[in-house]
């Protein structure tokens, strides 16, 4: 695509910087092309999860005429070009530090560390990082963490250094650290740019303001628990909406922040799988494959699915509770925007349902998310009450007329 070539050329010209590209823009393919054109080594492609480790390794292996190393979750195959989890990188840099505490480097509860390397192999990885001539850090909004800062500072020889993300900014102001580590933004490929050119589908976004008062709570944890996790009207509405969309033939993903919330929703939706960080990886991969191939219509998932979940068949995403990061919501809406065609039909639209709550912390978060969605020109946004939601959705999708229309 023309914008992909322009992005690669910009990276080659400026040698470092941030690639802001919406989900579906093809960041991995652009970086793969960049690595191929630079022809410099060692070059490390850093990822924040084990799932992304495998996906990225597969992509680079299929596109580049060179062996691709795999470093993470106990693997230590070092090559001129390697994909590495940031968790293994930071573990290796601290391999001789007896006071090293992984908890100080975790991003959230689904931050996967996998199996640590043996001391001798960790030392090899540590040396490899220090000798790297190029680094690319995927999902650069993680770059404000202590983990990424230490990795980037250790790679002092890395002349080429880039970060990529759909949302390379942070509400806490730590995006200044992202710029300090990588440099200025080189491109900004927005969802609207991609939608207007047919590379993504247009989403219909419903902002549902939930009613009710659940007591006076003053800490974020208690507010989230009572207004979202244990909110029966909310959970029943989410379950009903998922069932409606499934009956209409729409593959649907519901994203939750906490395990307990996913469990409560799963109890209302017998047979719907719940993807979570403490699942066995083979079980998690099977659910994702079943979703990709249409053997199951819907699933619930934690923040594990925020990044790297590439299921083009998905037509709807439900987000019953926000979080402290509005960038998470942007990533989640992006899960359903990829085009999909199969057996003579294609996905014409996508649906995203954002539930907003009139409570301390949550209200401010909801307003920020709503404004973020409204500022995207190609997004169709509408505010509605809980009892209006299914009627609003039926105007777009029904059991007789799904999101998938004739070609």
mmCIF file of N, CA, C and O in Angstrom, residues 37 47-48 57 61 65 67 96 125-126 177 186-187 191 197 203 221 275 283 316 318 322 375:
data_model
loop_
_atom_site.group_PDB
_atom_site.id
_atom_site.type_symbol
_atom_site.label_atom_id
_atom_site.label_comp_id
_atom_site.label_asym_id
_atom_site.label_seq_id
_atom_site.Cartn_x
_atom_site.Cartn_y
_atom_site.Cartn_z
ATOM 1 N N UNK A 37 15.138 -3.942 4.044
ATOM 2 C CA UNK A 37 15.835 -2.904 3.286
ATOM 3 C C UNK A 37 17.064 -2.373 4.018
ATOM 4 O O UNK A 37 18.052 -1.988 3.382
ATOM 5 N N UNK A 47 8.410 -7.451 21.481
ATOM 6 C CA UNK A 47 6.954 -7.549 21.607
ATOM 7 C C UNK A 47 6.580 -7.696 23.078
ATOM 8 O O UNK A 47 7.381 -8.188 23.881
ATOM 9 N N UNK A 48 5.350 -7.287 23.453
ATOM 10 C CA UNK A 48 4.966 -7.326 24.870
ATOM 11 C C UNK A 48 4.271 -8.596 25.332
ATOM 12 O O UNK A 48 3.848 -8.672 26.474
ATOM 13 N N UNK A 57 7.046 -13.777 14.816
ATOM 14 C CA UNK A 57 8.061 -14.705 14.305
ATOM 15 C C UNK A 57 7.580 -15.363 13.021
ATOM 16 O O UNK A 57 8.351 -15.508 12.048
ATOM 17 N N UNK A 61 9.429 -14.761 9.456
ATOM 18 C CA UNK A 61 9.978 -15.975 8.851
ATOM 19 C C UNK A 61 9.446 -16.195 7.439
ATOM 20 O O UNK A 61 10.168 -16.681 6.562
ATOM 21 N N UNK A 65 14.212 -13.577 3.778
ATOM 22 C CA UNK A 65 15.047 -14.702 3.348
ATOM 23 C C UNK A 65 16.213 -14.867 4.317
ATOM 24 O O UNK A 65 17.376 -14.721 3.953
ATOM 25 N N UNK A 67 17.077 -16.766 8.553
ATOM 26 C CA UNK A 67 16.543 -17.395 9.774
ATOM 27 C C UNK A 67 16.184 -16.322 10.794
ATOM 28 O O UNK A 67 16.934 -15.358 10.979
ATOM 29 N N UNK A 96 21.990 -11.198 36.798
ATOM 30 C CA UNK A 96 22.919 -11.300 37.932
ATOM 31 C C UNK A 96 22.429 -10.526 39.157
ATOM 32 O O UNK A 96 23.144 -10.428 40.157
ATOM 33 N N UNK A 125 21.817 -13.419 25.874
ATOM 34 C CA UNK A 125 20.788 -12.487 25.430
ATOM 35 C C UNK A 125 21.142 -11.059 25.855
ATOM 36 O O UNK A 125 20.962 -10.096 25.093
ATOM 37 N N UNK A 126 21.655 -10.917 27.054
ATOM 38 C CA UNK A 126 22.075 -9.601 27.561
ATOM 39 C C UNK A 126 23.138 -8.992 26.641
ATOM 40 O O UNK A 126 23.057 -7.808 26.267
ATOM 41 N N UNK A 177 8.155 10.339 27.810
ATOM 42 C CA UNK A 177 9.219 9.350 27.872
ATOM 43 C C UNK A 177 9.278 8.549 26.571
ATOM 44 O O UNK A 177 10.366 8.183 26.106
ATOM 45 N N UNK A 186 6.810 9.879 13.227
ATOM 46 C CA UNK A 186 7.147 9.937 11.812
ATOM 47 C C UNK A 186 5.913 9.945 10.924
ATOM 48 O O UNK A 186 5.883 10.637 9.898
ATOM 49 N N UNK A 187 4.905 9.170 11.279
ATOM 50 C CA UNK A 187 3.660 9.106 10.512
ATOM 51 C C UNK A 187 2.494 8.950 11.480
ATOM 52 O O UNK A 187 2.675 8.525 12.627
ATOM 53 N N UNK A 191 -7.422 5.549 11.840
ATOM 54 C CA UNK A 191 -8.498 4.655 11.384
ATOM 55 C C UNK A 191 -9.316 5.279 10.263
ATOM 56 O O UNK A 191 -9.686 4.582 9.303
ATOM 57 N N UNK A 197 -10.322 4.702 2.609
ATOM 58 C CA UNK A 197 -9.668 4.073 1.467
ATOM 59 C C UNK A 197 -9.985 2.588 1.355
ATOM 60 O O UNK A 197 -9.382 1.875 0.557
ATOM 61 N N UNK A 203 -17.078 1.554 11.697
ATOM 62 C CA UNK A 203 -17.767 1.070 12.893
ATOM 63 C C UNK A 203 -18.968 1.937 13.276
ATOM 64 O O UNK A 203 -18.957 3.156 13.103
ATOM 65 N N UNK A 221 -10.971 0.681 43.169
ATOM 66 C CA UNK A 221 -11.240 -0.743 43.203
ATOM 67 C C UNK A 221 -12.663 -1.075 43.603
ATOM 68 O O UNK A 221 -13.329 -1.892 42.965
ATOM 69 N N UNK A 275 -11.329 -16.255 27.367
ATOM 70 C CA UNK A 275 -9.883 -16.240 27.165
ATOM 71 C C UNK A 275 -9.244 -15.386 28.258
ATOM 72 O O UNK A 275 -9.580 -14.219 28.404
ATOM 73 N N UNK A 283 -4.838 -24.259 25.098
ATOM 74 C CA UNK A 283 -6.291 -24.074 25.168
ATOM 75 C C UNK A 283 -6.680 -22.706 24.625
ATOM 76 O O UNK A 283 -7.684 -22.568 23.921
ATOM 77 N N UNK A 316 -18.362 -7.514 16.018
ATOM 78 C CA UNK A 316 -18.839 -6.674 17.120
ATOM 79 C C UNK A 316 -17.953 -6.851 18.338
ATOM 80 O O UNK A 316 -17.448 -7.945 18.603
ATOM 81 N N UNK A 318 -17.982 -5.669 22.564
ATOM 82 C CA UNK A 318 -18.693 -5.065 23.689
ATOM 83 C C UNK A 318 -17.672 -4.782 24.796
ATOM 84 O O UNK A 318 -16.877 -5.652 25.154
ATOM 85 N N UNK A 322 -14.757 0.356 31.403
ATOM 86 C CA UNK A 322 -13.542 0.956 30.890
ATOM 87 C C UNK A 322 -12.363 0.547 31.729
ATOM 88 O O UNK A 322 -12.275 -0.559 32.238
ATOM 89 N N UNK A 375 -14.232 12.207 17.786
ATOM 90 C CA UNK A 375 -13.224 12.969 17.044
ATOM 91 C C UNK A 375 -12.717 12.231 15.818
ATOM 92 O O UNK A 375 -11.999 12.812 14.998
#
